[in-house]
Structures are given as structure tokens and as C-alpha cells.
Short mmCIF file of C-alpha atoms and ligand atoms in Angstrom, two decimals:
data_model
loop_
_atom_site.label_atom_id
_atom_site.label_comp_id
_atom_site.label_asym_id
_atom_site.label_seq_id
_atom_site.Cartn_x
_atom_site.Cartn_y
_atom_site.Cartn_z
CA MET A 798 3.72 -18.04 12.56
CA SER A 799 6.47 -19.93 10.89
CA GLY A 800 9.12 -19.49 13.57
CA ARG A 801 8.68 -19.70 17.34
CA GLY A 802 8.15 -16.72 19.59
CA ALA A 803 6.88 -13.22 18.97
CA LYS A 804 7.69 -11.49 15.70
CA LYS A 805 9.31 -8.09 16.03
CA VAL A 806 7.16 -5.48 14.33
CA ALA A 807 8.45 -1.94 13.85
CA VAL A 808 5.50 0.35 14.55
CA VAL A 809 5.53 3.79 12.93
CA GLY A 810 2.49 5.89 13.86
CA GLY A 811 3.85 8.92 12.04
CA ASP A 812 1.87 12.15 11.77
CA GLY A 813 -1.74 13.35 11.71
CA ILE A 814 -4.20 10.47 12.05
CA GLY A 815 -1.39 7.92 11.62
CA PRO A 816 -0.89 7.25 15.36
CA GLU A 817 -4.66 7.01 15.99
CA VAL A 818 -5.33 4.38 13.33
CA VAL A 819 -2.20 2.41 14.21
CA GLU A 820 -3.37 2.31 17.84
CA SER A 821 -6.65 0.77 16.61
CA ALA A 822 -4.79 -1.78 14.52
CA LEU A 823 -2.65 -2.75 17.54
CA ALA A 824 -5.75 -3.11 19.73
CA VAL A 825 -7.31 -5.45 17.17
CA LEU A 826 -4.08 -7.46 16.86
CA ARG A 827 -3.96 -7.86 20.65
CA ALA A 828 -7.59 -9.01 20.73
CA ALA A 829 -6.87 -11.46 17.93
CA GLY A 830 -4.03 -12.96 19.97
CA ALA A 831 -1.23 -11.93 17.60
CA GLU A 832 2.17 -12.82 18.96
CA ILE A 833 4.05 -9.68 18.09
CA GLU A 834 6.57 -7.53 19.89
CA PRO A 835 6.08 -3.89 18.84
CA VAL A 836 9.18 -1.73 18.45
CA PHE A 837 8.03 1.90 18.27
CA VAL A 838 10.01 4.08 15.88
CA GLU A 839 9.37 7.83 15.69
CA ILE A 840 9.86 9.18 12.19
CA GLY A 841 8.12 11.83 10.09
CA LEU A 842 7.14 15.48 10.26
CA VAL A 843 6.76 15.75 14.04
CA ARG A 844 10.21 14.25 14.43
CA TRP A 845 11.59 16.61 11.76
CA LYS A 846 10.16 19.66 13.53
CA ARG A 847 11.68 18.51 16.80
CA THR A 848 15.12 17.40 15.61
CA GLY A 849 15.60 18.67 12.04
CA ILE A 850 15.66 15.15 10.63
CA ALA A 851 12.67 13.05 9.66
CA MET A 852 14.44 9.67 9.79
CA SER A 853 18.00 8.84 10.81
CA GLU A 854 20.23 6.03 9.62
CA GLU A 855 19.67 4.36 13.02
CA ASP A 856 15.90 4.50 12.49
CA LEU A 857 16.29 2.90 9.10
CA ALA A 858 18.49 0.20 10.63
CA ALA A 859 15.86 -0.38 13.35
CA LEU A 860 13.15 -0.82 10.70
CA GLU A 861 15.37 -3.18 8.76
CA GLU A 862 16.16 -5.23 11.83
CA CYS A 863 12.49 -6.01 12.58
CA ASP A 864 10.51 -8.76 10.85
CA CYS A 865 8.25 -6.17 9.23
CA ILE A 866 6.78 -2.67 9.62
CA LEU A 867 3.29 -1.50 10.55
CA PHE A 868 2.99 2.06 9.28
CA GLY A 869 0.42 4.83 9.85
CA ALA A 870 0.94 7.94 7.74
CA ILE A 871 3.50 10.70 7.36
CA THR A 872 2.91 14.36 6.44
CA THR A 873 5.27 15.77 3.84
CA PRO A 874 6.83 19.01 5.17
CA PRO A 875 6.60 22.09 2.90
CA ASP A 876 10.33 22.04 2.28
CA PRO A 877 11.63 21.58 -1.29
CA ASN A 878 14.69 19.74 0.02
CA TYR A 879 12.67 17.24 2.00
CA ARG A 880 12.84 13.73 0.68
CA SER A 881 9.78 11.58 1.31
CA VAL A 882 10.52 9.21 4.17
CA LEU A 883 8.10 6.61 2.85
CA LEU A 884 9.72 6.62 -0.58
CA ARG A 885 13.13 6.31 1.03
CA ILE A 886 12.01 3.26 3.05
CA ARG A 887 10.49 1.65 -0.05
CA ARG A 888 13.70 2.25 -1.94
CA GLU A 889 16.20 1.26 0.78
CA LEU A 890 14.36 -1.95 1.72
CA ASP A 891 13.58 -2.63 -1.96
CA LEU A 892 9.86 -3.03 -1.27
CA TYR A 893 9.13 -3.50 -4.94
CA ALA A 894 5.49 -4.61 -4.89
CA ASN A 895 2.73 -2.34 -3.65
CA ILE A 896 -0.33 -4.54 -3.28
CA ARG A 897 -3.68 -2.85 -2.76
CA PRO A 898 -6.78 -5.02 -2.42
CA PHE A 899 -10.17 -3.34 -2.94
CA GLN A 900 -13.10 -5.16 -1.41
CA SER A 901 -16.69 -4.27 -0.72
CA GLU A 902 -19.90 -6.26 -0.68
CA LYS A 903 -19.97 -6.15 -4.50
CA LEU A 904 -16.37 -5.66 -5.57
CA ASP A 905 -13.13 -7.56 -5.17
CA PHE A 906 -10.04 -6.60 -7.16
CA ILE A 907 -6.36 -5.93 -6.50
CA ILE A 908 -4.03 -3.27 -7.84
CA VAL A 909 -0.41 -4.40 -8.00
CA ARG A 910 1.80 -1.34 -8.37
CA GLU A 911 5.51 -1.35 -9.21
CA ASN A 912 6.98 0.48 -6.24
CA THR A 913 10.61 1.34 -6.97
CA GLU A 914 11.04 3.01 -10.36
CA GLY A 915 8.94 4.64 -13.12
CA LEU A 916 8.36 8.34 -12.46
CA TYR A 917 9.51 7.80 -8.88
CA SER A 918 13.07 7.18 -10.11
CA GLY A 919 14.35 10.24 -8.26
CA ARG A 920 16.25 11.13 -11.42
CA GLU A 921 15.13 14.67 -11.95
CA GLU A 922 16.32 18.23 -12.21
CA MET A 923 14.76 21.62 -12.17
CA ASP A 924 15.63 25.23 -12.81
CA ASP A 925 13.37 28.24 -13.18
CA GLU A 926 12.60 27.51 -16.82
CA GLN A 927 12.54 23.77 -17.12
CA ALA A 928 12.14 20.66 -15.07
CA GLN A 929 12.44 17.03 -15.99
CA THR A 930 11.93 13.66 -14.39
CA VAL A 931 13.28 10.50 -15.99
CA ARG A 932 10.74 7.69 -16.18
CA VAL A 933 12.87 4.61 -15.66
CA ILE A 934 11.43 1.21 -16.58
CA THR A 935 13.64 -1.85 -16.46
CA ARG A 936 12.99 -5.38 -17.61
CA ARG A 937 14.14 -6.69 -14.22
CA CYS A 938 11.65 -4.62 -12.18
CA SER A 939 8.83 -5.15 -14.70
CA GLU A 940 9.34 -8.89 -14.60
CA ARG A 941 9.44 -9.14 -10.83
CA ILE A 942 6.25 -7.10 -10.39
CA ALA A 943 4.59 -9.22 -13.07
CA GLU A 944 5.66 -12.37 -11.19
CA LYS A 945 4.09 -10.99 -8.02
CA ALA A 946 0.88 -10.13 -9.88
CA CYS A 947 0.78 -13.64 -11.37
CA ASP A 948 1.16 -15.13 -7.87
CA LEU A 949 -1.89 -13.13 -6.80
CA ALA A 950 -3.84 -13.95 -9.96
CA ALA A 951 -3.44 -17.70 -9.40
CA GLY A 952 -6.85 -19.10 -8.62
CA ARG A 953 -8.53 -15.88 -9.69
CA ARG A 954 -9.91 -14.80 -13.08
CA LYS A 955 -7.30 -12.79 -14.94
CA LEU A 956 -4.57 -10.22 -15.02
CA THR A 957 -4.95 -6.78 -16.62
CA ILE A 958 -1.72 -5.02 -17.58
CA VAL A 959 -2.32 -1.26 -17.42
CA HIS A 960 0.03 0.94 -19.46
CA LYS A 961 0.40 3.79 -21.95
CA ALA A 962 2.46 1.95 -24.53
CA ASN A 963 0.81 3.80 -27.41
CA VAL A 964 2.76 6.92 -26.34
CA LEU A 965 5.57 5.85 -24.02
CA LYS A 966 8.49 3.67 -25.08
CA SER A 967 9.11 2.91 -21.42
CA ASP A 968 5.67 1.30 -21.25
CA ARG A 969 6.32 -0.78 -24.33
CA LEU A 970 9.04 -2.49 -22.33
CA PHE A 971 6.75 -2.78 -19.29
CA LEU A 972 3.92 -4.29 -21.34
CA LYS A 973 6.15 -6.71 -23.19
CA SER A 974 7.90 -7.87 -20.00
CA CYS A 975 4.58 -8.44 -18.20
CA GLN A 976 3.06 -10.27 -21.16
CA GLU A 977 6.03 -12.61 -21.34
CA VAL A 978 5.81 -13.45 -17.65
CA ALA A 979 2.03 -14.01 -17.83
CA ALA A 980 2.44 -16.29 -20.85
CA ARG A 981 5.16 -18.31 -19.13
CA ARG A 982 3.04 -18.60 -15.98
CA ALA A 983 -0.07 -19.44 -18.07
CA VAL A 984 -2.06 -16.67 -16.36
CA PRO A 985 -4.97 -15.37 -18.49
CA CYS A 986 -4.05 -11.82 -19.31
CA GLU A 987 -5.34 -8.74 -21.12
CA GLU A 988 -3.87 -5.26 -21.54
CA MET A 989 -5.50 -1.87 -21.24
CA LEU A 990 -4.42 1.74 -21.73
CA VAL A 991 -4.33 3.64 -18.47
CA ASP A 992 -6.90 6.24 -19.51
CA ALA A 993 -9.34 3.50 -20.49
CA ALA A 994 -8.60 1.73 -17.20
CA ALA A 995 -9.41 4.94 -15.29
CA TYR A 996 -12.74 5.16 -17.11
CA ASN A 997 -13.59 1.48 -16.66
CA LEU A 998 -12.77 1.60 -12.96
CA VAL A 999 -15.61 4.06 -12.52
CA THR A 1000 -18.10 2.71 -15.07
CA ASN A 1001 -17.54 -1.04 -14.73
CA PRO A 1002 -15.22 -1.89 -11.83
CA GLY A 1003 -16.57 -5.45 -11.63
CA ARG A 1004 -14.71 -6.30 -14.86
CA PHE A 1005 -11.36 -6.12 -13.08
CA ASP A 1006 -9.62 -8.79 -11.08
CA VAL A 1007 -5.85 -8.25 -10.70
CA LEU A 1008 -4.34 -5.13 -12.29
CA VAL A 1009 -0.61 -4.64 -12.65
CA THR A 1010 0.87 -1.26 -13.51
CA THR A 1011 3.74 1.17 -13.16
CA ASN A 1012 4.42 3.33 -10.12
CA LEU A 1013 2.58 6.62 -10.76
CA PHE A 1014 -0.32 5.03 -12.65
CA GLY A 1015 -0.77 2.67 -9.69
CA ASP A 1016 -0.68 5.58 -7.27
CA ILE A 1017 -3.44 7.42 -9.12
CA LEU A 1018 -5.61 4.41 -9.96
CA SER A 1019 -5.53 3.15 -6.39
CA ASP A 1020 -6.95 6.39 -5.00
CA GLU A 1021 -9.60 6.22 -7.72
CA ALA A 1022 -10.36 2.62 -6.76
CA ALA A 1023 -10.71 3.66 -3.11
CA GLY A 1024 -13.27 6.23 -4.21
CA VAL A 1025 -15.16 3.54 -6.09
CA ILE A 1026 -15.14 1.32 -2.98
CA GLY A 1027 -16.46 4.19 -0.86
CA SER A 1028 -13.59 5.78 1.05
CA LEU A 1029 -9.81 6.01 1.19
CA GLY A 1030 -10.20 5.14 4.86
CA LEU A 1031 -11.31 1.60 4.05
CA CYS A 1032 -8.30 0.48 2.05
CA ALA A 1033 -5.14 -1.34 3.05
CA SER A 1034 -1.82 -1.97 1.39
CA ALA A 1035 1.27 -4.11 1.59
CA ASN A 1036 4.68 -2.99 0.34
CA ILE A 1037 6.53 -6.24 -0.18
CA GLY A 1038 10.16 -6.96 -0.97
CA THR A 1039 12.26 -10.09 -0.91
CA ASP A 1040 12.84 -10.15 2.84
CA HIS A 1041 11.11 -7.03 4.13
CA ALA A 1042 7.56 -5.75 4.14
CA LEU A 1043 5.70 -2.63 5.23
CA PHE A 1044 1.95 -2.51 5.79
CA GLU A 1045 0.04 0.77 5.66
CA PRO A 1046 -3.45 2.12 5.06
CA ILE A 1047 -3.51 3.87 1.70
CA HIS A 1048 -4.88 7.11 3.15
CA GLY A 1049 -2.53 9.89 4.16
CA SER A 1050 -2.08 11.71 7.47
CA ALA A 1051 -5.27 13.85 7.05
CA PRO A 1052 -4.11 16.70 9.37
CA ASP A 1053 -7.57 18.34 9.13
CA ILE A 1054 -9.17 15.56 11.19
CA ALA A 1055 -6.17 14.58 13.32
CA GLY A 1056 -6.87 14.34 17.05
CA LYS A 1057 -10.64 14.42 16.59
CA GLY A 1058 -11.08 10.69 17.08
CA ILE A 1059 -13.07 10.29 13.86
CA ALA A 1060 -10.50 8.73 11.51
CA ASN A 1061 -11.61 5.50 9.86
CA PRO A 1062 -9.41 2.72 11.30
CA ALA A 1063 -10.55 0.08 8.77
CA GLY A 1064 -7.66 0.64 6.35
CA ALA A 1065 -5.08 0.32 9.13
CA ILE A 1066 -6.80 -2.75 10.65
CA ARG A 1067 -6.98 -4.43 7.24
CA SER A 1068 -3.29 -3.60 6.73
CA ALA A 1069 -2.55 -5.34 10.04
CA ALA A 1070 -4.47 -8.37 8.73
CA MET A 1071 -2.33 -8.37 5.57
CA MET A 1072 0.71 -8.25 7.85
CA MET A 1073 -0.42 -11.32 9.80
CA ARG A 1074 -0.96 -13.18 6.54
CA TRP A 1075 2.58 -12.28 5.46
CA LEU A 1076 3.86 -13.41 8.87
CA GLY A 1077 2.34 -16.82 8.25
CA GLU A 1078 -0.98 -16.44 10.08
CA PRO A 1079 -3.59 -16.64 7.29
CA GLU A 1080 -6.34 -17.86 9.60
CA MET A 1081 -5.92 -14.90 11.95
CA ALA A 1082 -5.78 -12.52 8.97
CA GLY A 1083 -9.05 -13.93 7.69
CA ARG A 1084 -10.68 -13.55 11.10
CA ILE A 1085 -9.64 -9.89 11.34
CA GLU A 1086 -10.87 -9.17 7.81
CA GLY A 1087 -14.16 -10.91 8.55
CA ALA A 1088 -14.62 -8.87 11.73
CA VAL A 1089 -14.01 -5.60 9.86
CA GLN A 1090 -16.54 -6.61 7.21
CA LYS A 1091 -19.14 -7.48 9.86
CA ALA A 1092 -18.55 -4.29 11.83
CA LEU A 1093 -19.02 -2.19 8.69
CA ALA A 1094 -22.13 -4.15 7.65
CA SER A 1095 -23.59 -3.60 11.14
CA GLY A 1096 -23.31 0.17 10.59
CA ALA A 1097 -20.11 0.87 12.53
CA LYS A 1098 -19.10 3.70 10.22
CA THR A 1099 -16.99 6.82 10.63
CA PRO A 1100 -18.01 10.16 9.03
CA ASP A 1101 -16.07 9.47 5.78
CA LEU A 1102 -18.67 6.74 5.18
CA GLY A 1103 -21.58 8.93 6.27
CA GLY A 1104 -21.69 7.42 9.77
CA SER A 1105 -21.27 8.98 13.19
CA PHE A 1106 -19.03 6.42 14.89
CA GLY A 1107 -15.65 7.47 16.23
CA THR A 1108 -12.39 5.60 15.68
CA ALA A 1109 -12.59 3.93 19.10
CA GLN A 1110 -16.20 2.81 18.58
CA VAL A 1111 -15.41 1.20 15.24
CA THR A 1112 -12.39 -0.50 16.80
CA HIS A 1113 -14.57 -1.74 19.65
CA ALA A 1114 -17.10 -3.15 17.17
CA VAL A 1115 -14.34 -4.97 15.25
CA VAL A 1116 -12.96 -6.45 18.48
CA GLY A 1117 -16.51 -7.57 19.39
CA TYR A 1118 -17.01 -9.40 16.09
CA LEU A 1119 -13.55 -10.92 16.37
CA LYS A 1120 -14.67 -12.74 19.50
CA GLU A 1121 -17.72 -14.12 17.66
CA ILE A 1122 -15.82 -15.47 14.66
C1 IPM B 1260 0.89 6.43 -1.66
C2 IPM B 1260 1.26 7.86 -1.44
C3 IPM B 1260 2.75 8.06 -1.65
C4 IPM B 1260 3.06 7.73 -3.09
C5 IPM B 1260 3.26 9.46 -1.28
C6 IPM B 1260 2.93 9.81 0.14
C7 IPM B 1260 4.73 9.63 -1.54
O1 IPM B 1260 0.49 8.68 -2.25
O2 IPM B 1260 1.42 5.55 -0.96
O3 IPM B 1260 0.06 6.15 -2.52
O4 IPM B 1260 2.98 8.58 -3.96
O5 IPM B 1260 3.39 6.57 -3.34
MG1 MG B 1261 -1.05 7.65 -3.28
#
């Protein structure tokens, strides 16, 4: 860690399987010797049912006050007026880069998703006959996500800019902005239409290295990529801003399996590893990632991967390998 003493980490279990997988991640962090001070913050659907609000201003301030956030999952209530808590956190803390690494024995690529604008602009209206959402793309946000993608592409093969510029003017600006940044940074770069990228992800995922794209395309392609890797439960993400960051598995709250003890903790544990890297502990992050890889290779698999291990057993296996590494 860069500074001295424990880092304050806001811990949001959330709803459904969120608390279960976050508990696993915390157990692995403890076993790895992470110097963190957890600050538990209750937000989400359970909180909303209990108090009528999903996240207060004080909660947001508490999140902001910590060094970073370890996040489980939140269920969206069936209320048209409900505003997604996760989207609000991303927006308020300006967590502009959503970084999603996809790794298996054969594959290794990263989706870098713009996390603050595009079709998630919040600029929309609806009546009984018509609804519209404004797809906002700015040069500023396109350039900063391209910079982040170029940082990640350094030392790797190439950057692929994924867009729909043949139809959308907004994506012409996105493409142009990203190309300019890549040229300035001397990062080898190609571009690809999003529909072709969706096809190639399934037919030839090995051709990709670092992909950069707009908000909704990144949302959709990252679930597709998780399917290609084998399960949503395996995949981690980092939502990074200038001075804040939130780490979360890319799966949702999966209410159908909540409380059964069978949720795959790998995505949450890998998210915790990304967090330690961001906190300045790359060696520890690498050890945790290595232990997850070994546990999976040894057959410690939850039902989403065709195995019969429970969440606690997988966690135990990861902790075991951590001691060996
Ligand atoms: C994700 C999720 C969120 C998104 C939802 C929960 C608002 O699907 O992180 O990928 O759309 O960004
Ligand atoms: Mg998603």
C-alpha cells in the first residue's frame, strides 16, 4: 500500500447473493493479509423495503469518504420511479471507466466500457405513445476512456474500438476521439462495428485484446464475453474514476439462488484482487488471482460451472492455494 496503515474500504453486500460473495471476498482478503478496515454500508432493495429509501445522502458521503468500495450486487425494485443505486454511485463519484477483464486457460482480453454517458445519460422521457432516451457522447468522456484503454493496452497487443459509426453520429465522435488518442499514444488500434464484434466474440474471441466501447454496448458485450469464458460468476470488474473506485463482480443479485450457498464467489474474489492492485498491492492481487485460477483448475466449481461445490468450499479452496503461493 502506498500510504501507511489500513485502507478504509466501504463494503456493500447489497441484495440476493451480493452479501454471500462479498463475505467470501473478505475472507480471502483476510487470508491474504490485506490491511483494510471495512466500513459496512447497507444500501439497496432490502434497505428500500425497510426504510423507503435505497441509499441516503449520508450513505453516499460514507462511500465517498472511504478509499474505495467493495460491492456485491443490488436488486432493482419493480418501481418505475426507482433510480438505480449503482448508476447513481457511478455518476456521483464519476467512475468513468468500467474495466472488465476476461480470463480463462485459453483467453485473456479486457473490455473497457465508458461508464457515465451514452444511453445511460438519464436524459429521457416517456408518455403512453412515445418514449425517448438521448444518447450523449462527448469528446471529453470519449477521450478519457480511450486514455484509460491505452494505459491498459500498453505492453499488450492492440486496442479495438467498438462502435456503430455507420449509423450513429454519436459514435462517429466516439470513434474519432478514440482514434486520435490511440494515434497520439502510439497504441496499435483497429475499429470494429458492434454487431461484428458480438459475432467475433463468439466465433473467434482469441482475436481480441483490449476493447473500448460506449456504455450500453459495453454492458451487453461484457455479459456475452462472460458467457464465452464460461459463467457470469467468474468475472470481475473495476469502476474507476479520478480519485474513487468501486469493485464488483459483473453478475447481478441472482435472487433465485440467494441464501442457498451455491453462488460462485470467483467474480467477487477477483474483484477484491483488482481492488488490492488499485490500492497499490499488485503482488497480493497476483497471489489472489493465482489462487482462484488454481482452485478452479483443481475442480473447485459451483453449479454455474457444472460443479457441485458450495460458495464456502470454493472460498476454502482459494484460501488453501493462497497459502501455497
Ligand atoms: C452492469 C449492470 C448494470 C448496468 C445495471 C445493474 C444497471 O448490468 O453493471 O453491467 O447496466 O450497467
Ligand atoms: Mg450488465
